[in-house]
Amino acid sequence: MSEGSRGSSVAFGQVVIGPPGSGKSTYCQAMRDFLGRLGRSVAVVNLDPANEAVPGPCALDIAQLVTLPDVMGSLGLGPNGGLLYCMEYLEANVDWLRERLRELRGHYVLFDCPGQVELYTHHQALRNVFAQLAKWNFRLAAVHLVDSHYCTDPGKFISVLCTSLCTMLHVELPHVNVLSKMDLIEQYGRLAFNLDYYTEVLDLSYLVDHLASDPFFRNFRRLNEKLVEVIEDYSLVSFVPLNIQDKQSMRQVMQAVDKANGYCFGEQEHRSLEALMSAAVGADFHFSSTLAVQEKYVQSQDKAVEEEVMDL
């Protein structure tokens, strides 16, 4: 694979992972359009054999190799077992993938992956496929999408943190965790803390204290404390907020991913010193993007409170 004037066989891309319903396919199409406007040749590769309604064009579809309905019908497997079989089948036929990826030479590739969490926490097949892509000189970053509504429930947010950490350790790729659907967050209810508390994963002891106020979780305080200790000991998990309707938000995610997979240090549109510095100080941009989303969120909450007061 080559990347334009890079003069080597290196190709760049993203593997887009996350739970079902987190917006992976929508993200792939939105990022394809966004990067296309920057002048990149972008190709979307669908690796989800259960995805029968891809929202946009795909340069390569795993359905040409195997589909989940066929596996379930012929082997008598359920949806989860059938999907695991499909991924193992892809691993066993990885040369099929390699031959078709050769046709995408010169493209920045977005891999739209399945949504089953176990594929990224302990199952080996998809991780082995990613390892093969690395051997073929793909420079990839894992973009892990998580629905932002989990921030409104402290118990679910701790679960998301554990899943994200486990995924980061298992997948073994440069990793960018993304809180998706930020444009809908005000519909999920008031957050217990400011948004930057969740994106930067600040002192989680406050979250444990907040959980302890719930009678159901009070009996599990010790367990929650230990889970939080594991997350904080690794100190790896943080999130970038994403609203695909907002170009600035898309830009922040793009910069984080370009820094993770090394694209920003190439010879394309990010060669300028300004672009390189913006990637090098990504934490500052991350904070500013979080601040902008937080401001919109607070404004919507203040308006809701005013309406409640007027009703009274």
mmCIF file of C-alpha atoms in Angstrom:
data_model
loop_
_atom_site.group_PDB
_atom_site.id
_atom_site.type_symbol
_atom_site.label_atom_id
_atom_site.label_comp_id
_atom_site.label_asym_id
_atom_site.label_seq_id
_atom_site.Cartn_x
_atom_site.Cartn_y
_atom_site.Cartn_z
ATOM 1 C CA MET A 1 0.000 0.000 0.000
ATOM 2 C CA SER A 2 1.138 3.522 -0.621
ATOM 3 C CA GLU A 3 -0.104 6.873 0.595
ATOM 4 C CA GLY A 4 0.308 9.279 -2.257
ATOM 5 C CA SER A 5 3.636 11.062 -2.107
ATOM 6 C CA ARG A 6 4.782 9.320 1.049
ATOM 7 C CA GLY A 7 7.027 7.250 -1.177
ATOM 8 C CA SER A 8 6.633 4.045 0.806
ATOM 9 C CA SER A 9 4.299 1.073 1.098
ATOM 10 C CA VAL A 10 2.692 2.476 4.248
ATOM 11 C CA ALA A 11 -1.089 2.942 4.413
ATOM 12 C CA PHE A 12 -3.029 4.740 7.130
ATOM 13 C CA GLY A 13 -6.460 4.178 8.563
ATOM 14 C CA GLN A 14 -8.804 3.584 11.473
ATOM 15 C CA VAL A 15 -10.483 0.510 12.907
ATOM 16 C CA VAL A 16 -13.818 1.737 14.242
ATOM 17 C CA ILE A 17 -15.021 -0.369 17.151
ATOM 18 C CA GLY A 18 -17.555 -0.100 19.945
ATOM 19 C CA PRO A 19 -20.818 -1.535 21.306
ATOM 20 C CA PRO A 20 -23.912 -1.978 19.123
ATOM 21 C CA GLY A 21 -25.738 1.282 18.507
ATOM 22 C CA SER A 22 -22.772 3.512 19.307
ATOM 23 C CA GLY A 23 -22.777 4.962 15.781
ATOM 24 C CA LYS A 24 -19.854 3.192 14.103
ATOM 25 C CA SER A 25 -21.272 3.039 10.571
ATOM 26 C CA THR A 26 -22.568 6.598 10.773
ATOM 27 C CA TYR A 27 -19.164 7.741 12.010
ATOM 28 C CA CYS A 28 -17.376 5.989 9.139
ATOM 29 C CA GLN A 29 -19.515 7.697 6.520
ATOM 30 C CA ALA A 30 -19.278 11.100 8.218
ATOM 31 C CA MET A 31 -15.504 10.819 8.604
ATOM 32 C CA ARG A 32 -15.180 9.652 4.990
ATOM 33 C CA ASP A 33 -16.995 12.772 3.805
ATOM 34 C CA PHE A 34 -15.045 15.031 6.171
ATOM 35 C CA LEU A 35 -11.633 13.690 5.147
ATOM 36 C CA GLY A 36 -12.675 13.701 1.510
ATOM 37 C CA ARG A 37 -13.237 17.455 1.715
ATOM 38 C CA LEU A 38 -9.654 17.767 2.971
ATOM 39 C CA GLY A 39 -8.385 16.050 -0.148
ATOM 40 C CA ARG A 40 -7.784 12.545 1.168
ATOM 41 C CA SER A 41 -8.777 9.497 -0.868
ATOM 42 C CA VAL A 42 -10.843 7.580 1.661
ATOM 43 C CA ALA A 43 -12.289 4.073 1.446
ATOM 44 C CA VAL A 44 -14.721 2.441 3.877
ATOM 45 C CA VAL A 45 -14.325 -1.292 4.482
ATOM 46 C CA ASN A 46 -17.249 -3.063 6.145
ATOM 47 C CA LEU A 47 -16.024 -5.895 8.387
ATOM 48 C CA ASP A 48 -19.405 -6.427 10.076
ATOM 49 C CA PRO A 49 -21.140 -9.492 8.550
ATOM 50 C CA ALA A 50 -24.337 -8.556 10.416
ATOM 51 C CA ASN A 51 -24.501 -5.072 8.897
ATOM 52 C CA GLU A 52 -27.076 -5.424 6.132
ATOM 53 C CA ALA A 53 -27.942 -1.726 5.891
ATOM 54 C CA VAL A 54 -24.670 0.159 5.438
ATOM 55 C CA PRO A 55 -25.599 3.876 5.385
ATOM 56 C CA GLY A 56 -23.163 4.766 2.588
ATOM 57 C CA PRO A 57 -20.923 3.330 -0.132
ATOM 58 C CA CYS A 58 -18.304 0.729 0.826
ATOM 59 C CA ALA A 59 -15.199 -0.022 -1.200
ATOM 60 C CA LEU A 60 -15.089 -3.530 0.292
ATOM 61 C CA ASP A 61 -17.733 -5.565 2.115
ATOM 62 C CA ILE A 62 -17.132 -8.736 4.136
ATOM 63 C CA ALA A 63 -20.514 -9.936 2.820
ATOM 64 C CA GLN A 64 -18.605 -10.923 -0.327
ATOM 65 C CA LEU A 65 -16.856 -13.521 1.846
ATOM 66 C CA VAL A 66 -19.322 -14.493 4.565
ATOM 67 C CA THR A 67 -22.629 -13.267 6.020
ATOM 68 C CA LEU A 68 -24.115 -13.812 9.446
ATOM 69 C CA PRO A 69 -27.524 -15.104 8.212
ATOM 70 C CA ASP A 70 -25.790 -17.768 6.090
ATOM 71 C CA VAL A 71 -23.671 -18.920 9.044
ATOM 72 C CA MET A 72 -26.633 -19.003 11.418
ATOM 73 C CA GLY A 73 -28.732 -20.940 8.911
ATOM 74 C CA SER A 74 -26.128 -23.493 7.890
ATOM 75 C CA LEU A 75 -24.511 -24.108 11.304
ATOM 76 C CA GLY A 76 -27.470 -23.541 13.597
ATOM 77 C CA LEU A 77 -25.682 -20.832 15.590
ATOM 78 C CA GLY A 78 -27.175 -17.844 17.359
ATOM 79 C CA PRO A 79 -26.267 -14.228 16.552
ATOM 80 C CA ASN A 80 -23.300 -14.014 18.937
ATOM 81 C CA GLY A 81 -21.875 -17.421 18.153
ATOM 82 C CA GLY A 82 -22.419 -16.858 14.444
ATOM 83 C CA LEU A 83 -20.558 -13.557 14.551
ATOM 84 C CA LEU A 84 -17.606 -15.123 16.344
ATOM 85 C CA TYR A 85 -17.523 -17.825 13.663
ATOM 86 C CA CYS A 86 -17.562 -15.154 10.937
ATOM 87 C CA MET A 87 -14.561 -13.412 12.478
ATOM 88 C CA GLU A 88 -12.697 -16.702 12.777
ATOM 89 C CA TYR A 89 -13.585 -17.417 9.137
ATOM 90 C CA LEU A 90 -12.185 -14.017 8.149
ATOM 91 C CA GLU A 91 -8.997 -14.769 10.086
ATOM 92 C CA ALA A 92 -8.651 -18.118 8.311
ATOM 93 C CA ASN A 93 -9.179 -16.422 4.931
ATOM 94 C CA VAL A 94 -7.119 -13.320 5.598
ATOM 95 C CA ASP A 95 -5.471 -13.641 2.161
ATOM 96 C CA TRP A 96 -8.881 -12.792 0.669
ATOM 97 C CA LEU A 97 -8.813 -9.524 2.589
ATOM 98 C CA ARG A 98 -5.238 -8.795 1.552
ATOM 99 C CA GLU A 99 -5.946 -9.242 -2.147
ATOM 100 C CA ARG A 100 -8.889 -6.857 -2.071
ATOM 101 C CA LEU A 101 -7.099 -4.265 0.016
ATOM 102 C CA ARG A 102 -4.427 -4.111 -2.687
ATOM 103 C CA GLU A 103 -7.090 -2.591 -4.920
ATOM 104 C CA LEU A 104 -7.378 0.293 -2.425
ATOM 105 C CA ARG A 105 -3.760 1.337 -2.816
ATOM 106 C CA GLY A 106 -3.333 5.024 -2.033
ATOM 107 C CA HIS A 107 -6.463 5.267 0.128
ATOM 108 C CA TYR A 108 -6.942 6.149 3.770
ATOM 109 C CA VAL A 109 -9.024 3.202 5.012
ATOM 110 C CA LEU A 110 -11.837 3.196 7.573
ATOM 111 C CA PHE A 111 -12.609 -0.327 8.845
ATOM 112 C CA ASP A 112 -16.209 -0.529 10.111
ATOM 113 C CA CYS A 113 -16.106 -3.377 12.644
ATOM 114 C CA PRO A 114 -18.790 -5.476 14.392
ATOM 115 C CA GLY A 115 -20.376 -4.359 17.643
ATOM 116 C CA GLN A 116 -20.042 -7.435 19.871
ATOM 117 C CA VAL A 117 -17.938 -6.362 22.861
ATOM 118 C CA GLU A 118 -16.350 -9.772 23.407
ATOM 119 C CA LEU A 119 -14.531 -9.419 20.083
ATOM 120 C CA TYR A 120 -12.440 -6.641 21.633
ATOM 121 C CA THR A 121 -12.120 -7.814 25.234
ATOM 122 C CA HIS A 122 -11.040 -11.464 25.030
ATOM 123 C CA HIS A 123 -11.716 -13.084 21.632
ATOM 124 C CA GLN A 124 -8.605 -13.423 19.465
ATOM 125 C CA ALA A 125 -9.787 -13.486 15.832
ATOM 126 C CA LEU A 126 -10.283 -9.798 15.126
ATOM 127 C CA ARG A 127 -7.169 -8.837 17.060
ATOM 128 C CA ASN A 128 -5.200 -11.261 14.889
ATOM 129 C CA VAL A 129 -6.677 -9.654 11.767
ATOM 130 C CA PHE A 130 -5.531 -6.244 13.030
ATOM 131 C CA ALA A 131 -2.065 -7.716 13.619
ATOM 132 C CA GLN A 132 -2.010 -8.943 10.022
ATOM 133 C CA LEU A 133 -2.949 -5.481 8.793
ATOM 134 C CA ALA A 134 0.020 -4.091 10.722
ATOM 135 C CA LYS A 135 2.289 -6.625 9.013
ATOM 136 C CA TRP A 136 0.974 -5.359 5.667
ATOM 137 C CA ASN A 137 2.226 -1.873 6.622
ATOM 138 C CA PHE A 138 -1.099 -0.438 7.714
ATOM 139 C CA ARG A 139 -0.657 2.248 10.364
ATOM 140 C CA LEU A 140 -3.924 2.015 12.262
ATOM 141 C CA ALA A 141 -5.562 3.628 15.253
ATOM 142 C CA ALA A 142 -8.510 2.072 17.051
ATOM 143 C CA VAL A 143 -11.419 4.499 17.390
ATOM 144 C CA HIS A 144 -13.599 3.183 20.199
ATOM 145 C CA LEU A 145 -17.070 4.760 20.151
ATOM 146 C CA VAL A 146 -19.173 4.877 23.314
ATOM 147 C CA ASP A 147 -22.652 6.402 23.478
ATOM 148 C CA SER A 148 -22.530 9.572 25.610
ATOM 149 C CA HIS A 149 -25.732 8.657 27.439
ATOM 150 C CA TYR A 150 -23.671 6.398 29.706
ATOM 151 C CA CYS A 151 -22.357 9.552 31.370
ATOM 152 C CA THR A 152 -25.776 10.152 32.932
ATOM 153 C CA ASP A 153 -25.607 6.894 34.909
ATOM 154 C CA PRO A 154 -22.554 6.567 37.225
ATOM 155 C CA GLY A 155 -22.858 2.792 37.393
ATOM 156 C CA LYS A 156 -22.928 2.433 33.623
ATOM 157 C CA PHE A 157 -20.060 4.896 33.258
ATOM 158 C CA ILE A 158 -17.825 2.783 35.515
ATOM 159 C CA SER A 159 -18.773 -0.228 33.394
ATOM 160 C CA VAL A 160 -17.841 1.706 30.233
ATOM 161 C CA LEU A 161 -14.490 2.657 31.742
ATOM 162 C CA CYS A 162 -13.730 -0.985 32.536
ATOM 163 C CA THR A 163 -14.750 -2.086 29.035
ATOM 164 C CA SER A 164 -12.695 0.665 27.411
ATOM 165 C CA LEU A 165 -9.620 -0.225 29.450
ATOM 166 C CA CYS A 166 -9.986 -3.933 28.688
ATOM 167 C CA THR A 167 -10.392 -3.140 24.980
ATOM 168 C CA MET A 168 -7.291 -0.952 24.940
ATOM 169 C CA LEU A 169 -5.194 -3.684 26.530
ATOM 170 C CA HIS A 170 -6.555 -6.467 24.322
ATOM 171 C CA VAL A 171 -6.628 -4.823 20.889
ATOM 172 C CA GLU A 172 -3.061 -3.518 21.232
ATOM 173 C CA LEU A 173 -3.406 -0.571 18.845
ATOM 174 C CA PRO A 174 -3.011 3.166 19.378
ATOM 175 C CA HIS A 175 -6.372 4.014 20.864
ATOM 176 C CA VAL A 176 -8.791 6.944 20.810
ATOM 177 C CA ASN A 177 -11.912 6.654 22.958
ATOM 178 C CA VAL A 178 -14.809 8.768 21.698
ATOM 179 C CA LEU A 179 -18.064 9.809 23.378
ATOM 180 C CA SER A 180 -20.457 9.752 20.434
ATOM 181 C CA LYS A 181 -23.847 11.423 19.934
ATOM 182 C CA MET A 182 -22.927 14.469 22.000
ATOM 183 C CA ASP A 183 -25.637 16.420 20.175
ATOM 184 C CA LEU A 184 -28.184 14.276 22.023
ATOM 185 C CA ILE A 185 -26.664 14.364 25.490
ATOM 186 C CA GLU A 186 -29.094 16.970 26.846
ATOM 187 C CA GLN A 187 -31.928 14.529 26.105
ATOM 188 C CA TYR A 188 -30.456 11.974 28.503
ATOM 189 C CA GLY A 189 -30.821 14.106 31.635
ATOM 190 C CA ARG A 190 -28.589 16.230 33.846
ATOM 191 C CA LEU A 191 -25.014 15.084 34.431
ATOM 192 C CA ALA A 192 -23.816 14.703 38.016
ATOM 193 C CA PHE A 193 -20.533 16.493 37.141
ATOM 194 C CA ASN A 194 -19.180 18.764 34.415
ATOM 195 C CA LEU A 195 -18.509 17.088 31.081
ATOM 196 C CA ASP A 196 -14.732 17.378 31.420
ATOM 197 C CA TYR A 197 -14.972 15.136 34.495
ATOM 198 C CA TYR A 198 -16.104 12.328 32.193
ATOM 199 C CA THR A 199 -13.882 13.053 29.203
ATOM 200 C CA GLU A 200 -10.688 13.430 31.248
ATOM 201 C CA VAL A 201 -11.767 10.710 33.737
ATOM 202 C CA LEU A 202 -10.877 12.803 36.765
ATOM 203 C CA ASP A 203 -10.863 11.683 40.425
ATOM 204 C CA LEU A 204 -13.319 8.775 40.345
ATOM 205 C CA SER A 205 -13.765 8.703 44.114
ATOM 206 C CA TYR A 206 -16.444 11.368 43.609
ATOM 207 C CA LEU A 207 -18.265 8.965 41.322
ATOM 208 C CA VAL A 208 -18.138 6.229 43.965
ATOM 209 C CA ASP A 209 -19.524 8.649 46.537
ATOM 210 C CA HIS A 210 -22.303 9.583 44.151
ATOM 211 C CA LEU A 211 -23.131 5.913 43.623
ATOM 212 C CA ALA A 212 -23.244 5.350 47.383
ATOM 213 C CA SER A 213 -26.235 7.693 47.586
ATOM 214 C CA ASP A 214 -28.238 5.072 45.657
ATOM 215 C CA PRO A 215 -29.570 2.341 47.998
ATOM 216 C CA PHE A 216 -28.986 -0.325 45.344
ATOM 217 C CA PHE A 217 -25.295 0.515 44.855
ATOM 218 C CA ARG A 218 -24.566 1.207 48.524
ATOM 219 C CA ASN A 219 -23.986 -2.498 49.165
ATOM 220 C CA PHE A 220 -21.438 -2.631 46.333
ATOM 221 C CA ARG A 221 -19.308 0.328 47.404
ATOM 222 C CA ARG A 222 -16.238 -1.816 48.071
ATOM 223 C CA LEU A 223 -16.509 -3.458 44.639
ATOM 224 C CA ASN A 224 -16.863 -0.085 42.932
ATOM 225 C CA GLU A 225 -13.859 1.244 44.814
ATOM 226 C CA LYS A 226 -11.716 -1.645 43.587
ATOM 227 C CA LEU A 227 -12.896 -1.224 39.996
ATOM 228 C CA VAL A 228 -12.078 2.469 40.165
ATOM 229 C CA GLU A 229 -8.627 1.672 41.579
ATOM 230 C CA VAL A 230 -7.879 -0.580 38.592
ATOM 231 C CA ILE A 231 -8.937 2.139 36.135
ATOM 232 C CA GLU A 232 -6.908 4.833 37.898
ATOM 233 C CA ASP A 233 -3.842 2.609 38.326
ATOM 234 C CA TYR A 234 -3.604 2.137 34.552
ATOM 235 C CA SER A 235 -4.455 5.812 33.918
ATOM 236 C CA LEU A 236 -5.087 5.136 30.219
ATOM 237 C CA VAL A 237 -8.735 5.938 29.612
ATOM 238 C CA SER A 238 -9.941 9.345 28.449
ATOM 239 C CA PHE A 239 -12.533 10.409 25.902
ATOM 240 C CA VAL A 240 -12.909 12.856 23.030
ATOM 241 C CA PRO A 241 -16.484 14.207 22.669
ATOM 242 C CA LEU A 242 -17.981 13.883 19.192
ATOM 243 C CA ASN A 243 -20.921 15.476 17.431
ATOM 244 C CA ILE A 244 -20.756 14.434 13.782
ATOM 245 C CA GLN A 245 -22.957 17.412 12.854
ATOM 246 C CA ASP A 246 -20.248 19.791 14.131
ATOM 247 C CA LYS A 247 -17.210 20.294 11.874
ATOM 248 C CA GLN A 248 -15.084 21.517 14.787
ATOM 249 C CA SER A 249 -15.900 18.369 16.756
ATOM 250 C CA MET A 250 -15.001 16.200 13.762
ATOM 251 C CA ARG A 251 -11.738 18.105 13.440
ATOM 252 C CA GLN A 252 -10.817 17.396 17.063
ATOM 253 C CA VAL A 253 -11.399 13.671 16.606
ATOM 254 C CA MET A 254 -9.455 13.701 13.332
ATOM 255 C CA GLN A 255 -6.482 15.379 15.021
ATOM 256 C CA ALA A 256 -6.499 12.867 17.867
ATOM 257 C CA VAL A 257 -6.579 9.942 15.437
ATOM 258 C CA ASP A 258 -3.935 11.459 13.139
ATOM 259 C CA LYS A 259 -1.651 11.799 16.123
ATOM 260 C CA ALA A 260 -2.340 8.201 17.208
ATOM 261 C CA ASN A 261 -1.626 6.517 13.854
ATOM 262 C CA GLY A 262 1.123 8.937 12.796
ATOM 263 C CA TYR A 263 -0.607 10.406 9.754
ATOM 264 C CA CYS A 264 -0.090 13.973 10.995
ATOM 265 C CA PHE A 265 3.682 13.631 10.586
ATOM 266 C CA GLY A 266 3.469 12.828 6.890
ATOM 267 C CA GLU A 267 3.607 15.032 3.825
ATOM 268 C CA GLN A 268 -0.056 15.677 3.117
ATOM 269 C CA GLU A 269 -2.300 18.471 4.425
ATOM 270 C CA HIS A 270 -0.772 18.286 7.944
ATOM 271 C CA ARG A 271 2.804 19.012 6.964
ATOM 272 C CA SER A 272 2.692 22.618 8.168
ATOM 273 C CA LEU A 273 4.222 23.461 11.524
ATOM 274 C CA GLU A 274 0.892 24.707 12.811
ATOM 275 C CA ALA A 275 -0.777 21.371 12.125
ATOM 276 C CA LEU A 276 2.069 19.409 13.684
ATOM 277 C CA MET A 277 1.911 21.534 16.820
ATOM 278 C CA SER A 278 -1.844 21.170 17.044
ATOM 279 C CA ALA A 279 -1.402 17.393 17.112
ATOM 280 C CA ALA A 280 1.480 17.587 19.607
ATOM 281 C CA VAL A 281 -0.646 19.553 22.069
ATOM 282 C CA GLY A 282 -3.761 17.512 21.490
ATOM 283 C CA ALA A 283 -4.713 17.698 25.166
ATOM 284 C CA ASP A 284 -5.262 21.449 24.844
ATOM 285 C CA PHE A 285 -7.497 21.003 21.821
ATOM 286 C CA HIS A 286 -9.266 18.187 23.636
ATOM 287 C CA PHE A 287 -9.979 20.527 26.546
ATOM 288 C CA SER A 288 -11.220 23.316 24.286
ATOM 289 C CA SER A 289 -13.538 20.960 22.409
ATOM 290 C CA THR A 290 -14.900 19.602 25.685
ATOM 291 C CA LEU A 291 -15.383 23.153 26.919
ATOM 292 C CA ALA A 292 -17.417 24.051 23.831
ATOM 293 C CA VAL A 293 -19.670 21.012 24.196
ATOM 294 C CA GLN A 294 -20.015 21.644 27.930
ATOM 295 C CA GLU A 295 -21.082 25.242 27.248
ATOM 296 C CA LYS A 296 -23.815 24.080 24.865
ATOM 297 C CA TYR A 297 -24.910 21.434 27.358
ATOM 298 C CA VAL A 298 -25.089 23.891 30.279
ATOM 299 C CA GLN A 299 -27.036 26.384 28.193
ATOM 300 C CA SER A 300 -29.618 23.761 27.293
ATOM 301 C CA GLN A 301 -29.895 22.709 30.943
ATOM 302 C CA ASP A 302 -30.288 26.305 32.126
ATOM 303 C CA LYS A 303 -33.042 26.836 29.581
ATOM 304 C CA ALA A 304 -34.825 23.699 30.812
ATOM 305 C CA VAL A 305 -34.629 24.942 34.418
ATOM 306 C CA GLU A 306 -36.008 28.339 33.398
ATOM 307 C CA GLU A 307 -38.930 26.654 31.663
ATOM 308 C CA GLU A 308 -39.643 24.586 34.779
ATOM 309 C CA VAL A 309 -39.634 27.741 36.931
ATOM 310 C CA MET A 310 -41.991 29.492 34.528
ATOM 311 C CA ASP A 311 -44.356 26.520 34.658
ATOM 312 C CA LEU A 312 -44.442 26.809 38.442
#
